[in-house]
Amino acid sequence: MSAARRKPEKKVTLQDVADAAGVSKATASLALRKHARISEPTRMRVLEAVEALGYVYNQRAASLRTRRSFTIGLIIKDVSNPFNAELTSGAESQLADHDYSLFLATTDDDLDKQSRMVKTMLERDVDGLILSPVAQTTTESMEDLMQFCPLVLLIPYFPELAADCVGMDDEHGTRRAVEHLIQQGHRRIAFVGGFAAQATRQRRLQSYRDTLRQNGIAFDPALCIASPVTRRGGYDAIHQLLSMPKPPSGAYCYSDVIAFGVMLGLRAAGIEAGVDFAVIGFDDVPEATLWSPSLTTVSADPRGLGENAAQLMLRRIAEPDLPVKRIIMPSRLIVRDSTAVPVSERLN
């Protein structure tokens, strides 16, 4: 005689959870999605019922009901730059707190690759897209994209585009950095790094020029070296500058990563940053405090930038008709050991 088959256990449903928590099915669903309408005590009762009953929340079914994927796309230029790593971490953390997942893609600052990545994100039905656009991106392409999903830009250089965005105070940060070098006595100050077509670089370069002019220092285009935003870019740029008949005594760098490359290049040439040459970066990534010498830099709070971008996206998804919001993150100069008074000034 064959053994009797065991009757399968009844699957726990959302209604079972609601009954156990003493709430409606709709309230239980909202509680599991951390909706703002649900109080914390009610949410905790629902979670306790979920734990007690062994209920498994079906995210796919919820997506079908709400017509949302609970995913947000983030497209940045590269992940090797610690600034972008911090930004991504801030965005992911903020989205996770609201039960959203993050899809990450990179463009390597290539317009064709950006187009492919945007297409891939839309095919995955992301609920929104956070984008750090490449230099050749057009307003028209962004307007087309916004027909398909909410968009948050990480660099606000489309003033005519009605899109939420988060950016950095490039002008103020640059001015403080260049003023610091001038106050130390530097007159030959290089501007190092970034691609020439980048709008962010152009804003910082203009602020650099304005600050020199306001302090009676002539602008020398030979001191401005464009380069990839990498250590190698900074390394090669400083060797080019040091080969000049009259080299600079200090450098303001487009990013901390470039500044690290500049300091490596200086050391290879027998010159020490913070002793023989002044170096300032931009970003204040965690590595800046650990570098030797520690890097003077403009703090832009990349993690906070990512958090703000995620918050803007969640706000736009929840209330699509809200006015456009643009956030400019404040910047401040963090003085550490990589800046120094020019040798010529010390000898006088």
mmCIF file of C-alpha atoms in Angstrom:
data_model
loop_
_atom_site.group_PDB
_atom_site.id
_atom_site.type_symbol
_atom_site.label_atom_id
_atom_site.label_comp_id
_atom_site.label_asym_id
_atom_site.label_seq_id
_atom_site.Cartn_x
_atom_site.Cartn_y
_atom_site.Cartn_z
ATOM 1 C CA MET A 1 0.000 0.000 0.000
ATOM 2 C CA SER A 2 1.455 3.285 -1.067
ATOM 3 C CA ALA A 3 2.138 5.916 1.517
ATOM 4 C CA ALA A 4 -0.454 8.658 1.738
ATOM 5 C CA ARG A 5 0.602 11.846 0.049
ATOM 6 C CA ARG A 6 1.168 14.804 2.363
ATOM 7 C CA LYS A 7 -1.331 17.538 1.761
ATOM 8 C CA PRO A 8 0.521 20.715 0.698
ATOM 9 C CA GLU A 9 0.411 23.547 3.167
ATOM 10 C CA LYS A 10 -1.857 26.458 2.315
ATOM 11 C CA LYS A 11 0.064 29.373 0.822
ATOM 12 C CA VAL A 12 0.090 32.440 3.077
ATOM 13 C CA THR A 13 -1.559 35.379 1.355
ATOM 14 C CA LEU A 14 -1.460 39.125 1.866
ATOM 15 C CA GLN A 15 -5.013 38.859 3.212
ATOM 16 C CA ASP A 16 -3.769 36.478 5.916
ATOM 17 C CA VAL A 17 -1.133 39.040 6.879
ATOM 18 C CA ALA A 18 -3.730 41.820 6.952
ATOM 19 C CA ASP A 19 -6.064 39.744 9.152
ATOM 20 C CA ALA A 20 -3.247 38.899 11.572
ATOM 21 C CA ALA A 21 -2.211 42.562 11.819
ATOM 22 C CA GLY A 22 -5.797 43.790 12.169
ATOM 23 C CA VAL A 23 -5.646 46.016 9.068
ATOM 24 C CA SER A 24 -7.118 46.029 5.597
ATOM 25 C CA LYS A 25 -5.387 44.288 2.700
ATOM 26 C CA ALA A 26 -4.699 47.668 1.090
ATOM 27 C CA THR A 27 -3.082 48.969 4.279
ATOM 28 C CA ALA A 28 -0.912 45.863 4.546
ATOM 29 C CA SER A 29 0.237 46.347 0.948
ATOM 30 C CA LEU A 30 1.105 50.018 1.544
ATOM 31 C CA ALA A 31 2.933 49.132 4.738
ATOM 32 C CA LEU A 32 5.126 46.624 2.920
ATOM 33 C CA ARG A 33 5.987 49.324 0.367
ATOM 34 C CA LYS A 34 6.818 51.817 3.146
ATOM 35 C CA HIS A 35 4.187 54.264 1.966
ATOM 36 C CA ALA A 36 4.272 57.606 3.794
ATOM 37 C CA ARG A 37 0.568 57.336 4.659
ATOM 38 C CA ILE A 38 1.180 54.353 6.935
ATOM 39 C CA SER A 39 2.238 55.083 10.504
ATOM 40 C CA GLU A 40 5.284 53.363 11.965
ATOM 41 C CA PRO A 41 3.297 51.386 14.603
ATOM 42 C CA THR A 42 0.973 50.033 11.884
ATOM 43 C CA ARG A 43 3.888 49.124 9.645
ATOM 44 C CA MET A 44 5.554 47.279 12.523
ATOM 45 C CA ARG A 45 2.373 45.259 13.175
ATOM 46 C CA VAL A 46 2.279 44.235 9.523
ATOM 47 C CA LEU A 47 5.968 43.269 9.559
ATOM 48 C CA GLU A 48 5.471 41.220 12.716
ATOM 49 C CA ALA A 49 2.590 39.385 11.018
ATOM 50 C CA VAL A 50 4.772 38.751 7.959
ATOM 51 C CA GLU A 51 7.480 37.270 10.183
ATOM 52 C CA ALA A 52 5.053 35.138 12.187
ATOM 53 C CA LEU A 53 3.259 33.729 9.136
ATOM 54 C CA GLY A 54 6.312 33.347 6.892
ATOM 55 C CA TYR A 55 4.785 35.477 4.154
ATOM 56 C CA VAL A 56 6.936 36.219 1.077
ATOM 57 C CA TYR A 57 6.152 39.524 -0.635
ATOM 58 C CA ASN A 58 5.829 39.051 -4.414
ATOM 59 C CA GLN A 59 7.554 42.106 -5.881
ATOM 60 C CA ARG A 60 6.809 41.040 -9.458
ATOM 61 C CA ALA A 61 3.094 40.779 -8.755
ATOM 62 C CA ALA A 62 3.191 44.171 -7.045
ATOM 63 C CA SER A 63 4.894 45.606 -10.109
ATOM 64 C CA LEU A 64 2.145 44.281 -12.373
ATOM 65 C CA ARG A 65 -0.529 45.775 -10.141
ATOM 66 C CA THR A 66 1.095 49.182 -9.821
ATOM 67 C CA ARG A 67 2.658 49.249 -13.310
ATOM 68 C CA ARG A 68 5.991 49.994 -11.700
ATOM 69 C CA SER A 69 9.216 48.013 -11.818
ATOM 70 C CA PHE A 70 10.587 49.545 -8.584
ATOM 71 C CA THR A 71 13.892 50.044 -10.375
ATOM 72 C CA ILE A 72 15.789 53.229 -11.173
ATOM 73 C CA GLY A 73 18.507 53.478 -13.807
ATOM 74 C CA LEU A 74 21.740 55.342 -13.049
ATOM 75 C CA ILE A 75 24.018 56.120 -15.998
ATOM 76 C CA ILE A 76 27.421 57.619 -15.174
ATOM 77 C CA LYS A 77 30.631 58.053 -17.148
ATOM 78 C CA ASP A 78 32.765 55.508 -15.295
ATOM 79 C CA VAL A 79 32.986 53.628 -12.004
ATOM 80 C CA SER A 80 36.761 53.767 -11.617
ATOM 81 C CA ASN A 81 36.567 57.369 -10.409
ATOM 82 C CA PRO A 82 35.979 57.264 -6.615
ATOM 83 C CA PHE A 83 33.743 60.342 -6.949
ATOM 84 C CA ASN A 84 31.289 58.311 -9.037
ATOM 85 C CA ALA A 85 31.578 55.363 -6.666
ATOM 86 C CA GLU A 86 30.563 57.585 -3.741
ATOM 87 C CA LEU A 87 27.747 59.113 -5.787
ATOM 88 C CA THR A 88 26.424 55.682 -6.723
ATOM 89 C CA SER A 89 26.566 54.507 -3.119
ATOM 90 C CA GLY A 90 24.568 57.531 -1.961
ATOM 91 C CA ALA A 91 21.885 57.031 -4.606
ATOM 92 C CA GLU A 92 21.625 53.273 -4.012
ATOM 93 C CA SER A 93 21.282 53.710 -0.254
ATOM 94 C CA GLN A 94 18.525 56.287 -0.607
ATOM 95 C CA LEU A 95 16.595 54.204 -3.140
ATOM 96 C CA ALA A 96 16.936 51.027 -1.072
ATOM 97 C CA ASP A 97 15.293 52.804 1.853
ATOM 98 C CA HIS A 98 12.211 53.116 -0.363
ATOM 99 C CA ASP A 99 12.346 49.543 -1.739
ATOM 100 C CA TYR A 100 13.765 50.548 -5.122
ATOM 101 C CA SER A 101 16.615 48.735 -6.845
ATOM 102 C CA LEU A 102 19.346 50.470 -8.829
ATOM 103 C CA PHE A 103 20.475 49.498 -12.344
ATOM 104 C CA LEU A 104 23.933 50.919 -13.046
ATOM 105 C CA ALA A 105 25.503 51.552 -16.461
ATOM 106 C CA THR A 106 28.521 53.500 -17.676
ATOM 107 C CA THR A 107 29.159 55.472 -20.868
ATOM 108 C CA ASP A 108 32.938 56.065 -20.837
ATOM 109 C CA ASP A 109 31.925 59.593 -21.930
ATOM 110 C CA ASP A 110 30.844 58.181 -25.321
ATOM 111 C CA LEU A 111 27.616 59.464 -26.880
ATOM 112 C CA ASP A 112 26.827 56.275 -28.818
ATOM 113 C CA LYS A 113 27.308 54.145 -25.727
ATOM 114 C CA GLN A 114 25.099 56.516 -23.743
ATOM 115 C CA SER A 115 22.334 56.069 -26.344
ATOM 116 C CA ARG A 116 22.642 52.286 -26.073
ATOM 117 C CA MET A 117 22.565 52.368 -22.280
ATOM 118 C CA VAL A 118 19.488 54.616 -22.248
ATOM 119 C CA LYS A 119 17.750 52.226 -24.667
ATOM 120 C CA THR A 120 18.654 49.261 -22.457
ATOM 121 C CA MET A 121 17.291 50.988 -19.360
ATOM 122 C CA LEU A 122 14.005 51.824 -21.099
ATOM 123 C CA GLU A 123 13.699 48.227 -22.312
ATOM 124 C CA ARG A 124 14.010 47.148 -18.671
ATOM 125 C CA ASP A 125 11.042 49.394 -17.825
ATOM 126 C CA VAL A 126 12.897 51.470 -15.241
ATOM 127 C CA ASP A 127 10.620 53.830 -13.324
ATOM 128 C CA GLY A 128 13.084 56.681 -13.801
ATOM 129 C CA LEU A 129 16.553 57.533 -15.021
ATOM 130 C CA ILE A 130 19.348 59.438 -13.248
ATOM 131 C CA LEU A 131 21.852 60.553 -15.869
ATOM 132 C CA SER A 132 25.253 62.211 -15.945
ATOM 133 C CA PRO A 133 25.139 63.183 -19.640
ATOM 134 C CA VAL A 134 28.178 63.111 -21.910
ATOM 135 C CA ALA A 135 29.417 66.348 -23.413
ATOM 136 C CA GLN A 136 27.699 65.978 -26.822
ATOM 137 C CA THR A 137 24.227 65.308 -25.372
ATOM 138 C CA THR A 138 21.550 67.535 -26.894
ATOM 139 C CA THR A 139 18.532 69.150 -25.273
ATOM 140 C CA GLU A 140 16.311 67.503 -27.897
ATOM 141 C CA SER A 141 17.493 64.004 -26.973
ATOM 142 C CA MET A 142 16.759 64.698 -23.298
ATOM 143 C CA GLU A 143 13.288 65.970 -24.163
ATOM 144 C CA ASP A 144 12.639 62.768 -26.118
ATOM 145 C CA LEU A 145 13.828 60.665 -23.183
ATOM 146 C CA MET A 146 11.469 62.456 -20.801
ATOM 147 C CA GLN A 147 8.529 61.225 -22.901
ATOM 148 C CA PHE A 148 9.283 57.709 -21.648
ATOM 149 C CA CYS A 149 10.261 58.131 -17.996
ATOM 150 C CA PRO A 150 11.127 60.712 -15.325
ATOM 151 C CA LEU A 151 14.636 62.129 -15.659
ATOM 152 C CA VAL A 152 17.047 63.587 -13.104
ATOM 153 C CA LEU A 153 20.274 65.112 -14.403
ATOM 154 C CA LEU A 154 23.453 65.077 -12.373
ATOM 155 C CA ILE A 155 24.994 68.063 -14.129
ATOM 156 C CA PRO A 156 22.616 71.012 -14.686
ATOM 157 C CA TYR A 157 23.895 72.368 -17.975
ATOM 158 C CA PHE A 158 20.546 72.272 -19.808
ATOM 159 C CA PRO A 159 19.020 75.512 -18.426
ATOM 160 C CA GLU A 160 16.257 75.443 -21.069
ATOM 161 C CA LEU A 161 15.243 71.852 -20.189
ATOM 162 C CA ALA A 162 12.451 71.400 -17.644
ATOM 163 C CA ALA A 163 14.175 68.552 -15.816
ATOM 164 C CA ASP A 164 15.076 68.039 -12.160
ATOM 165 C CA CYS A 165 18.825 68.190 -11.603
ATOM 166 C CA VAL A 166 21.584 68.176 -9.003
ATOM 167 C CA GLY A 167 24.944 69.851 -9.545
ATOM 168 C CA MET A 168 27.968 71.269 -7.792
ATOM 169 C CA ASP A 169 28.928 74.874 -7.180
ATOM 170 C CA ASP A 170 31.824 74.757 -9.628
ATOM 171 C CA GLU A 171 32.402 78.496 -9.752
ATOM 172 C CA HIS A 172 32.636 79.133 -6.009
ATOM 173 C CA GLY A 173 34.778 76.062 -5.374
ATOM 174 C CA THR A 174 37.188 76.998 -8.139
ATOM 175 C CA ARG A 175 37.445 80.589 -6.959
ATOM 176 C CA ARG A 176 38.313 79.526 -3.408
ATOM 177 C CA ALA A 177 40.953 77.065 -4.655
ATOM 178 C CA VAL A 178 42.690 79.563 -6.955
ATOM 179 C CA GLU A 179 42.477 82.339 -4.348
ATOM 180 C CA HIS A 180 44.165 80.055 -1.829
ATOM 181 C CA LEU A 181 47.096 79.503 -4.181
ATOM 182 C CA ILE A 182 47.335 83.226 -4.930
ATOM 183 C CA GLN A 183 47.295 84.045 -1.223
ATOM 184 C CA GLN A 184 50.209 81.657 -0.756
ATOM 185 C CA GLY A 185 52.174 83.643 -3.325
ATOM 186 C CA HIS A 186 51.711 81.578 -6.483
ATOM 187 C CA ARG A 187 51.465 83.429 -9.790
ATOM 188 C CA ARG A 188 52.078 80.616 -12.279
ATOM 189 C CA ILE A 189 49.051 78.429 -11.546
ATOM 190 C CA ALA A 190 48.117 75.578 -13.889
ATOM 191 C CA PHE A 191 44.625 74.285 -14.588
ATOM 192 C CA VAL A 192 44.932 70.532 -15.087
ATOM 193 C CA GLY A 193 42.563 67.915 -16.474
ATOM 194 C CA GLY A 194 39.107 67.248 -17.806
ATOM 195 C CA PHE A 195 37.993 66.960 -21.419
ATOM 196 C CA ALA A 196 37.856 70.301 -23.237
ATOM 197 C CA ALA A 197 34.213 69.844 -24.290
ATOM 198 C CA GLN A 198 32.932 69.094 -20.786
ATOM 199 C CA ALA A 199 30.563 71.795 -19.571
ATOM 200 C CA THR A 200 31.747 71.285 -15.985
ATOM 201 C CA ARG A 201 35.354 71.870 -17.037
ATOM 202 C CA GLN A 202 34.322 74.951 -19.002
ATOM 203 C CA ARG A 203 32.577 76.445 -15.954
ATOM 204 C CA ARG A 204 35.583 75.784 -13.731
ATOM 205 C CA LEU A 205 38.004 77.078 -16.354
ATOM 206 C CA GLN A 206 36.022 80.307 -16.680
ATOM 207 C CA SER A 207 36.021 80.774 -12.908
ATOM 208 C CA TYR A 208 39.788 80.100 -12.880
ATOM 209 C CA ARG A 209 40.321 82.783 -15.532
ATOM 210 C CA ASP A 210 38.054 85.273 -13.753
ATOM 211 C CA THR A 211 39.829 84.739 -10.428
ATOM 212 C CA LEU A 212 43.246 85.293 -11.993
ATOM 213 C CA ARG A 213 42.047 88.478 -13.704
ATOM 214 C CA GLN A 214 40.465 89.817 -10.514
ATOM 215 C CA ASN A 215 43.832 89.374 -8.796
ATOM 216 C CA GLY A 216 45.848 91.080 -11.538
ATOM 217 C CA ILE A 217 47.335 87.881 -12.982
ATOM 218 C CA ALA A 218 47.430 87.404 -16.755
ATOM 219 C CA PHE A 219 45.800 84.249 -18.109
ATOM 220 C CA ASP A 220 48.254 81.926 -19.892
ATOM 221 C CA PRO A 221 46.462 79.280 -22.014
ATOM 222 C CA ALA A 222 49.643 77.187 -22.085
ATOM 223 C CA LEU A 223 49.079 76.462 -18.385
ATOM 224 C CA CYS A 224 45.687 74.829 -19.090
ATOM 225 C CA ILE A 225 46.071 71.158 -19.989
ATOM 226 C CA ALA A 226 43.029 69.039 -20.894
ATOM 227 C CA SER A 227 43.293 65.339 -20.081
ATOM 228 C CA PRO A 228 41.268 62.208 -19.297
ATOM 229 C CA VAL A 229 39.925 62.164 -15.739
ATOM 230 C CA THR A 230 42.441 59.542 -14.598
ATOM 231 C CA ARG A 231 45.685 59.321 -12.664
ATOM 232 C CA ARG A 232 47.504 58.788 -15.959
ATOM 233 C CA GLY A 233 45.895 61.959 -17.293
ATOM 234 C CA GLY A 234 47.265 63.980 -14.375
ATOM 235 C CA TYR A 235 50.647 62.250 -14.533
ATOM 236 C CA ASP A 236 51.141 63.061 -18.222
ATOM 237 C CA ALA A 237 49.830 66.619 -17.855
ATOM 238 C CA ILE A 238 52.257 67.594 -15.094
ATOM 239 C CA HIS A 239 55.227 66.292 -17.109
ATOM 240 C CA GLN A 240 54.075 68.461 -20.004
ATOM 241 C CA LEU A 241 53.874 71.471 -17.685
ATOM 242 C CA LEU A 242 57.240 70.823 -16.064
ATOM 243 C CA SER A 243 58.898 70.793 -19.487
ATOM 244 C CA MET A 244 57.897 74.422 -20.100
ATOM 245 C CA PRO A 245 60.654 77.097 -20.024
ATOM 246 C CA LYS A 246 58.782 78.709 -17.140
ATOM 247 C CA PRO A 247 56.800 75.958 -15.388
ATOM 248 C CA PRO A 248 54.057 76.627 -12.857
ATOM 249 C CA SER A 249 54.568 76.469 -9.089
ATOM 250 C CA GLY A 250 51.073 75.161 -8.360
ATOM 251 C CA ALA A 251 48.164 73.364 -10.014
ATOM 252 C CA TYR A 252 44.410 73.422 -9.583
ATOM 253 C CA CYS A 253 43.119 70.042 -10.801
ATOM 254 C CA TYR A 254 39.747 69.184 -12.319
ATOM 255 C CA SER A 255 39.354 66.250 -9.928
ATOM 256 C CA ASP A 256 41.050 64.505 -7.031
ATOM 257 C CA VAL A 257 41.936 61.568 -9.279
ATOM 258 C CA ILE A 258 43.822 63.899 -11.613
ATOM 259 C CA ALA A 259 45.485 65.533 -8.587
ATOM 260 C CA PHE A 260 46.715 62.107 -7.437
ATOM 261 C CA GLY A 261 48.271 61.588 -10.870
ATOM 262 C CA VAL A 262 49.862 65.047 -10.720
ATOM 263 C CA MET A 263 51.463 64.250 -7.360
ATOM 264 C CA LEU A 264 52.773 60.936 -8.680
ATOM 265 C CA GLY A 265 54.234 62.733 -11.681
ATOM 266 C CA LEU A 266 55.848 65.347 -9.476
ATOM 267 C CA ARG A 267 57.421 62.653 -7.305
ATOM 268 C CA ALA A 268 58.766 60.881 -10.389
ATOM 269 C CA ALA A 269 60.416 64.176 -11.350
ATOM 270 C CA GLY A 270 61.981 64.574 -7.895
ATOM 271 C CA ILE A 271 59.504 67.257 -6.840
ATOM 272 C CA GLU A 272 57.358 66.878 -3.731
ATOM 273 C CA ALA A 273 53.815 68.201 -3.523
ATOM 274 C CA GLY A 274 53.299 70.335 -0.428
ATOM 275 C CA VAL A 275 57.031 71.160 -0.299
ATOM 276 C CA ASP A 276 58.195 72.155 -3.787
ATOM 277 C CA PHE A 277 54.861 72.455 -5.557
ATOM 278 C CA ALA A 278 51.222 73.135 -4.564
ATOM 279 C CA VAL A 279 48.379 70.852 -5.684
ATOM 280 C CA ILE A 280 44.623 71.271 -5.182
ATOM 281 C CA GLY A 281 41.960 68.793 -6.301
ATOM 282 C CA PHE A 282 38.180 68.853 -6.582
ATOM 283 C CA ASP A 283 35.751 66.293 -5.050
ATOM 284 C CA ASP A 284 37.157 65.400 -1.601
ATOM 285 C CA VAL A 285 36.913 61.649 -2.112
ATOM 286 C CA PRO A 286 37.786 59.526 0.976
ATOM 287 C CA GLU A 287 41.236 58.732 -0.457
ATOM 288 C CA ALA A 288 42.194 62.445 -0.301
ATOM 289 C CA THR A 289 42.806 62.267 3.448
ATOM 290 C CA LEU A 290 44.907 59.084 3.135
ATOM 291 C CA TRP A 291 47.167 60.259 0.313
ATOM 292 C CA SER A 292 50.719 61.314 1.121
ATOM 293 C CA PRO A 293 50.738 64.242 1.391
ATOM 294 C CA SER A 294 47.053 64.585 2.206
ATOM 295 C CA LEU A 295 45.279 66.433 -0.594
ATOM 296 C CA THR A 296 43.969 69.977 -0.343
ATOM 297 C CA THR A 297 40.702 69.846 -2.277
ATOM 298 C CA VAL A 298 37.312 71.362 -2.916
ATOM 299 C CA SER A 299 34.699 69.321 -1.081
ATOM 300 C CA ALA A 300 31.663 68.570 -3.243
ATOM 301 C CA ASP A 301 30.038 65.768 -1.161
ATOM 302 C CA PRO A 302 29.585 63.165 -3.931
ATOM 303 C CA ARG A 303 27.579 60.853 -1.670
ATOM 304 C CA GLY A 304 25.210 63.701 -0.854
ATOM 305 C CA LEU A 305 24.873 64.442 -4.550
ATOM 306 C CA GLY A 306 23.738 60.864 -5.180
ATOM 307 C CA GLU A 307 21.328 60.984 -2.254
ATOM 308 C CA ASN A 308 19.781 64.218 -3.513
ATOM 309 C CA ALA A 309 19.424 62.846 -7.035
ATOM 310 C CA ALA A 310 17.596 59.783 -5.685
ATOM 311 C CA GLN A 311 15.334 61.966 -3.544
ATOM 312 C CA LEU A 312 14.430 64.105 -6.553
ATOM 313 C CA MET A 313 13.607 60.970 -8.518
ATOM 314 C CA LEU A 314 11.372 59.548 -5.789
ATOM 315 C CA ARG A 315 9.655 62.931 -5.501
ATOM 316 C CA ARG A 316 9.030 63.059 -9.250
ATOM 317 C CA ILE A 317 7.642 59.513 -9.350
ATOM 318 C CA ALA A 318 5.293 60.188 -6.435
ATOM 319 C CA GLU A 319 4.063 63.540 -7.786
ATOM 320 C CA PRO A 320 4.751 63.890 -11.520
ATOM 321 C CA ASP A 321 3.269 67.384 -11.811
ATOM 322 C CA LEU A 322 5.430 69.110 -9.202
ATOM 323 C CA PRO A 323 7.513 72.097 -10.378
ATOM 324 C CA VAL A 324 11.038 71.355 -11.587
ATOM 325 C CA LYS A 325 13.629 71.435 -8.809
ATOM 326 C CA ARG A 326 17.315 72.217 -9.249
ATOM 327 C CA ILE A 327 19.781 71.657 -6.398
ATOM 328 C CA ILE A 328 23.269 73.151 -6.379
ATOM 329 C CA MET A 329 25.426 71.442 -3.764
ATOM 330 C CA PRO A 330 27.618 73.869 -1.793
ATOM 331 C CA SER A 331 31.378 73.535 -2.130
ATOM 332 C CA ARG A 332 34.126 74.459 0.309
ATOM 333 C CA LEU A 333 37.894 74.344 0.323
ATOM 334 C CA ILE A 334 39.487 71.734 2.588
ATOM 335 C CA VAL A 335 43.105 72.745 3.242
ATOM 336 C CA ARG A 336 45.490 69.846 3.896
ATOM 337 C CA ASP A 337 49.184 69.187 3.250
ATOM 338 C CA SER A 338 49.541 69.282 -0.547
ATOM 339 C CA THR A 339 49.680 73.077 -0.840
ATOM 340 C CA ALA A 340 52.741 75.149 -0.007
ATOM 341 C CA VAL A 341 54.218 78.619 -0.374
ATOM 342 C CA PRO A 342 56.336 78.840 -3.571
ATOM 343 C CA VAL A 343 60.009 78.054 -3.098
ATOM 344 C CA SER A 344 60.903 81.478 -4.498
ATOM 345 C CA GLU A 345 58.827 83.150 -1.787
ATOM 346 C CA ARG A 346 60.460 81.068 0.948
ATOM 347 C CA LEU A 347 63.932 82.040 -0.243
ATOM 348 C CA ASN A 348 63.208 85.785 -0.066
#
